[in-house]
Amino acid sequence: MKEFKHFINGEFTGSASGKTFENRNPVDNSLLGLVHEAGKTEVAAAVAAAKKAMHGPWAKLTQAARIDMLNRVADRINERFEEFLDAECKDTGKPRKVASHIDIPRGAANFKAFSETLANHPTESFKLDTPDGQGALNYGHRKPKGVVAVISPWNLPLLLMTFKVGPALACGNTVVIKPSEETPATATLLGEVMNECGVPAGVYNVVHGFGGDSAGAFLTAHPDVDAITFTGETRTGEVIMRAASVGLRNISMECGGKNPGIVFSDCDMEKAIEGTMRSAFVNCGQVCLGTERVYVERPIYEVFVQRLKEGVAKLKLGRPEDPEVDFGPLVSLEHKEKVLSYYNLAVEEGATVVIGGGVPDMGTELNNGAWVEPTIWTDLADDARVINEEIFGPCCHIRPFDTEAEVIALANDTTYGLAATVWTENTSRATRVAEAMDVGLVWVNSWFLRDLRTAFGGAKQSGIGREGGVHGLEFYTELKNICIKL
Ligand code: NAD
């Protein structure tokens, strides 16, 4: 039986309590292995190792040497690509086709992109006039924050975790990661890579377990954690903010979304259909940036609904290793129950089910897995819960609109503010609408096209702060001003 152990101070260790939990493959619910659950002892050991490493060989590395080391980590992930791919697909059930294009290459790229940004980013400097005529020189100096806790979700496990670990380490911090209980594998495998690349013991640590009253809560409450970066549900973010308030620790929050897609009649229909197919259904709809609310201008509404339905009908469901497959199961049976409860609620709330709405028959081997049908609804009222709550499944609702002002109001009528997508060939309109969106990210005629030099994060209840590019420096470093009287 495979065991997923913690990675503390450069070594794989089990839990002192002997407590473990099962890791299952959502494709068929088969048992993948047992995961050690960290208690306060393991969390304290990981934080102590990370704190000690802040004063060891890691702290003495030059920036150039640190960046070289992180580049090696990226290269090594790519050399062990198949192992990472296999681990990610087993944990999540996602098609290899998807993970080999998104999860693993972008996971590796996170170690290179942020190193380069950091190496090329200047700090400010001001010359101050003084009464004696000699003046003073001010300059900004960035120091690492210290021990950073990284709490990550299950939908893009390696990618989202390294999106934080990459800049954290590039800035000279040390990290303790609590990956999602659903997806322990790639964070664990990365421990091996860190050792292979000579990353000093204690710089990268992983503790496994659950959130409340488990590894997640013990880690965020630990007083020697200097900053907490979190990706996950808004409600979990609120709990973590409360923990971070003790000792006034800094936080970065990337939370949920209920993202609108706006399709104007002057769009390129092929692009809009292809893009909405991806934004609503890729990764089985489990992407925080995904579109669950689609607004289509009335003249093309009927055609759009029909074309999206045809696109969904063509999706091939199946095992991750099948190269033809573009649609896998949800991450777990628990999440399947949640998504199905929204499928039922949609009908109760008066939706017309255009396609899907249930559980597909995948045959005896796979029917134990977390499969649901990709689903499209129409005809729900704007105040329906299905329109307002994040489902995080392969589903969307399509509603017609008549004017630009109307659709801007509809799109912004949500407590979330993560992302929006606009489909139009009119650049002036695209700019107007994009600027009117109350979100952190807008894509025009594309979706999930990420340039790692740009800001990433959400408005309203979708998050606090921005990571990505130089923006991550604000969170991962302490900016100090040094004033020298000349
Ligand atoms: P989740 O909030 O349930 O869990 C995320 C992580 O937090 C897990 O590791 C979990 O164990 C941990 N956790 C839970 N309770 C905790 C507690 N009390 N203290 C400390 N840690 C705790 O989220 P999920 O179900 O894993 O992921 C899906 C959610 O993540 C969706 O809402 C999605 O929109 C969001 N998400 C956001 C982004 C973004 O960039 N904004 C990206 C991906 C996912």
GROMACS .gro file of N, CA, C and O in nm, residues 63 81 96 104 212-213 277 283 313 323 327 335 354 361 371 433 444 484:
model
   72
   63GLN      N    1   2.142   3.577  -0.432
   63GLN     CA    2   2.016   3.569  -0.509
   63GLN      C    3   2.036   3.487  -0.636
   63GLN      O    4   1.952   3.406  -0.673
   81PHE      N    5   0.852   1.452  -1.556
   81PHE     CA    6   0.719   1.492  -1.604
   81PHE      C    7   0.617   1.379  -1.591
   81PHE      O    8   0.506   1.398  -1.538
   96ARG      N    9  -0.515   1.306  -1.895
   96ARG     CA   10  -0.372   1.335  -1.914
   96ARG      C   11  -0.353   1.447  -2.016
   96ARG      O   12  -0.261   1.528  -2.004
  104ILE      N   13   0.117   2.034  -1.522
  104ILE     CA   14   0.258   2.004  -1.496
  104ILE      C   15   0.351   2.109  -1.559
  104ILE      O   16   0.437   2.164  -1.489
  212GLY      N   17  -1.011   2.219   0.925
  212GLY     CA   18  -1.047   2.248   1.064
  212GLY      C   19  -1.002   2.138   1.158
  212GLY      O   20  -1.012   2.019   1.125
  213ASP      N   21  -0.951   2.177   1.275
  213ASP     CA   22  -0.906   2.084   1.378
  213ASP      C   23  -0.810   1.979   1.324
  213ASP      O   24  -0.809   1.864   1.368
  277MET      N   25  -1.679   2.672  -2.421
  277MET     CA   26  -1.667   2.528  -2.395
  277MET      C   27  -1.555   2.503  -2.295
  277MET      O   28  -1.570   2.425  -2.200
  283ASN      N   29  -1.142   2.070  -1.714
  283ASN     CA   30  -1.114   2.026  -1.576
  283ASN      C   31  -1.244   1.993  -1.503
  283ASN      O   32  -1.256   2.012  -1.383
  313ALA      N   33  -2.240   1.785  -2.625
  313ALA     CA   34  -2.277   1.648  -2.668
  313ALA      C   35  -2.155   1.574  -2.724
  313ALA      O   36  -2.148   1.451  -2.718
  323PRO      N   37  -0.621   0.906  -2.485
  323PRO     CA   38  -0.584   1.034  -2.546
  323PRO      C   39  -0.701   1.108  -2.610
  323PRO      O   40  -0.694   1.228  -2.636
  327PHE      N   41  -1.276   1.488  -2.082
  327PHE     CA   42  -1.362   1.519  -1.968
  327PHE      C   43  -1.353   1.405  -1.867
  327PHE      O   44  -1.384   1.290  -1.898
  335HIS      N   45  -1.764   1.579  -0.350
  335HIS     CA   46  -1.790   1.694  -0.437
  335HIS      C   47  -1.902   1.659  -0.537
  335HIS      O   48  -1.982   1.745  -0.574
  354VAL      N   49  -3.097   2.210  -2.075
  354VAL     CA   50  -3.068   2.203  -2.218
  354VAL      C   51  -2.998   2.072  -2.250
  354VAL      O   52  -3.026   2.006  -2.350
  361ASP      N   53  -2.388   0.703  -1.740
  361ASP     CA   54  -2.360   0.560  -1.718
  361ASP      C   55  -2.224   0.532  -1.779
  361ASP      O   56  -2.208   0.530  -1.901
  371TRP      N   57  -1.847   1.069  -1.131
  371TRP     CA   58  -1.887   1.123  -1.262
  371TRP      C   59  -2.018   1.200  -1.254
  371TRP      O   60  -2.112   1.158  -1.188
  433VAL      N   61  -1.649   4.749  -2.155
  433VAL     CA   62  -1.711   4.647  -2.069
  433VAL      C   63  -1.607   4.588  -1.973
  433VAL      O   64  -1.634   4.570  -1.854
  444VAL      N   65  -1.062   3.909  -2.285
  444VAL     CA   66  -1.139   3.946  -2.404
  444VAL      C   67  -1.102   3.848  -2.515
  444VAL      O   68  -0.984   3.832  -2.548
  484ILE      N   69   2.001   5.717   0.464
  484ILE     CA   70   2.141   5.744   0.498
  484ILE      C   71   2.165   5.895   0.493
  484ILE      O   72   2.152   5.955   0.386
   0.00000   0.00000   0.00000
